[in-house]
Amino acid sequence: MTLSRLYRLGKEQLSTLPGGEDNSPMEAAFLFEKALGLDWRERFRRGQEPAPEEGAAAFLALIRRRLAGEPLQYLLGEWEFYGLPFQVGPGVLIPRPETELLVDRVLELCRGLSSPVLLDLCSGSGCIPIALGKALPSASLWGVELSPHALEYFRQNLARNGVPNVTAVAGDIFALPEEVTGRRYDIITANPPYIPRGELPGLQAEVGWEPPLALDGGEDGLDFYRRLPGLCAPLLKPGGWLLLEIGEGQGEAVAGLLAGAAFDRVQVVTDLSGLERCVWGQRKD
Ligand code: GLN
């Protein structure tokens, strides 16, 4: 079989995946490159050459796993966030492009600060603190993660991206170690689990492969938002900011929780698709 025929075979199989959009050409191209080491240009140029047996078998095995619902990002083992590479795999939430909104806002808030001190809670892969640490070399950042699996990815991502100003801390955000509580922060960020528990089984099949610990926000999805403002207010410097990613329809409730816990200038912000995506507020002096 030629390289071109092999690619088309994989693409045709992927086009049967359920879901609104047909991403089969893009997904097949990614998996083809992963298995055979040929990017799309090389694939065009060498399309009529016979496919090496081992590479073809590896490609078709990846296609089978993808058809069984495994996320593309886990199969690739890495994914991009804020222009940086992140190792991902079972046990860690895949960084989502929507989360870049929160990073953008933090960078705006940091413009006037010479050496900001930042904390990220529920860090997962570390995508938020690493993106911030890379963009703000003079900042000091800490990221807290409970899951040992996710923390392992966080540490690999620190090494991969070379961000000496970011520290990964193992721990429960509701029992923060002294290493974290021993200083005051300019900004605290979090993308906590926020899916209402009852909605978890109905989500896209791919999300079922991700760790429930990163998704399950309790009965109404708001469990973490009930506790985060009270937890973060005393850790912030006066005038410091708390920025939280939220799920669809949670803006009003989360804004109310921030306003009720000594936060001012509370704002619900929508992402590029017009969905409520972040809530932020400033600690009152
Ligand atoms: N953005 C994720 C999703 O919609 C949820 C992440 C989270 O709970 N923080 O699948």
Short mmCIF file of N, CA and C and ligand atoms in Angstrom, two decimals, residues 93-94 96 98-99 122 190-196 200 203-204 207 210-217 221 225 245-248 250 277, ligand 1:
data_model
loop_
_atom_site.label_atom_id
_atom_site.label_comp_id
_atom_site.label_asym_id
_atom_site.label_seq_id
_atom_site.Cartn_x
_atom_site.Cartn_y
_atom_site.Cartn_z
N LEU A 93 -5.98 16.43 32.76
CA LEU A 93 -6.90 17.14 31.87
C LEU A 93 -6.13 17.74 30.69
N ILE A 94 -6.69 17.61 29.51
CA ILE A 94 -6.07 18.17 28.31
C ILE A 94 -6.26 19.70 28.32
N ARG A 96 -7.24 23.25 27.29
CA ARG A 96 -8.23 23.69 26.31
C ARG A 96 -7.89 25.10 25.83
N GLU A 98 -9.84 27.53 25.30
CA GLU A 98 -10.63 28.55 26.01
C GLU A 98 -9.88 29.09 27.23
N THR A 99 -9.04 28.25 27.81
CA THR A 99 -8.34 28.65 29.04
C THR A 99 -7.29 29.74 28.76
N CYS A 122 -5.28 23.93 41.40
CA CYS A 122 -5.80 22.87 40.52
C CYS A 122 -5.07 22.94 39.18
N ALA A 190 -7.37 29.84 38.92
CA ALA A 190 -7.75 28.42 39.05
C ALA A 190 -8.72 28.04 37.94
N ASN A 191 -8.51 26.84 37.41
CA ASN A 191 -9.49 26.22 36.52
C ASN A 191 -9.93 24.95 37.25
N PRO A 192 -10.84 25.12 38.22
CA PRO A 192 -11.20 23.96 39.06
C PRO A 192 -12.17 23.04 38.33
N PRO A 193 -12.44 21.87 38.89
CA PRO A 193 -13.48 21.02 38.29
C PRO A 193 -14.82 21.76 38.40
N TYR A 194 -15.58 21.80 37.31
CA TYR A 194 -16.83 22.57 37.39
C TYR A 194 -18.02 21.93 36.68
N ILE A 195 -17.86 20.68 36.24
CA ILE A 195 -18.99 20.04 35.57
C ILE A 195 -19.96 19.50 36.63
N PRO A 196 -21.27 19.83 36.52
CA PRO A 196 -22.23 19.24 37.45
C PRO A 196 -22.18 17.71 37.34
N LEU A 200 -21.76 14.48 33.85
CA LEU A 200 -20.51 13.81 33.44
C LEU A 200 -20.75 12.65 32.46
N LEU A 203 -21.32 13.68 28.66
CA LEU A 203 -20.35 14.50 27.91
C LEU A 203 -19.79 13.71 26.73
N GLN A 204 -19.14 14.41 25.82
CA GLN A 204 -18.44 13.78 24.69
C GLN A 204 -17.66 12.56 25.17
N VAL A 207 -14.17 13.00 26.74
CA VAL A 207 -14.04 13.56 28.09
C VAL A 207 -14.09 12.43 29.13
N GLU A 210 -10.85 11.39 30.48
CA GLU A 210 -10.10 12.31 31.32
C GLU A 210 -10.44 12.06 32.80
N PRO A 211 -9.55 12.46 33.71
CA PRO A 211 -9.76 12.12 35.12
C PRO A 211 -10.99 12.85 35.71
N PRO A 212 -11.92 12.11 36.32
CA PRO A 212 -13.09 12.75 36.93
C PRO A 212 -12.69 13.79 37.98
N LEU A 213 -11.57 13.56 38.64
CA LEU A 213 -11.09 14.50 39.66
C LEU A 213 -10.94 15.92 39.09
N ALA A 214 -10.63 16.01 37.79
CA ALA A 214 -10.41 17.32 37.16
C ALA A 214 -11.71 17.93 36.65
N LEU A 215 -12.80 17.17 36.68
CA LEU A 215 -14.04 17.61 36.02
C LEU A 215 -15.20 17.77 36.99
N ASP A 216 -15.29 16.89 37.99
CA ASP A 216 -16.47 16.77 38.84
C ASP A 216 -16.56 17.92 39.85
N GLY A 217 -17.48 18.83 39.59
CA GLY A 217 -17.64 20.00 40.47
C GLY A 217 -18.76 19.83 41.48
N GLY A 221 -21.99 21.65 40.20
CA GLY A 221 -20.75 22.10 39.55
C GLY A 221 -20.06 23.24 40.28
N TYR A 225 -16.25 26.72 43.69
CA TYR A 225 -16.46 28.19 43.72
C TYR A 225 -17.02 28.66 45.05
N GLU A 245 -11.69 30.17 35.94
CA GLU A 245 -12.43 29.69 34.77
C GLU A 245 -13.74 29.08 35.27
N ILE A 246 -14.79 29.23 34.46
CA ILE A 246 -16.10 28.67 34.85
C ILE A 246 -16.71 27.93 33.67
N GLY A 247 -17.77 27.18 33.95
CA GLY A 247 -18.49 26.48 32.90
C GLY A 247 -19.71 27.28 32.47
N GLU A 248 -20.35 26.76 31.42
CA GLU A 248 -21.51 27.42 30.85
C GLU A 248 -22.59 27.71 31.90
N GLN A 250 -22.54 29.45 34.58
CA GLN A 250 -22.17 29.57 36.00
C GLN A 250 -21.78 31.00 36.39
N ARG A 277 -16.96 32.28 30.39
CA ARG A 277 -15.79 31.40 30.53
C ARG A 277 -14.94 31.72 31.77
N1 GLN B 1 -13.36 22.59 30.10
C1 GLN B 1 -13.61 21.26 30.54
C2 GLN B 1 -14.77 20.68 29.76
O1 GLN B 1 -15.69 21.41 29.43
C3 GLN B 1 -13.91 21.20 32.01
C4 GLN B 1 -12.73 21.52 32.82
C5 GLN B 1 -13.07 21.73 34.25
O2 GLN B 1 -13.98 21.13 34.84
N2 GLN B 1 -12.35 22.61 34.81
O3 GLN B 1 -14.77 19.52 29.45
#
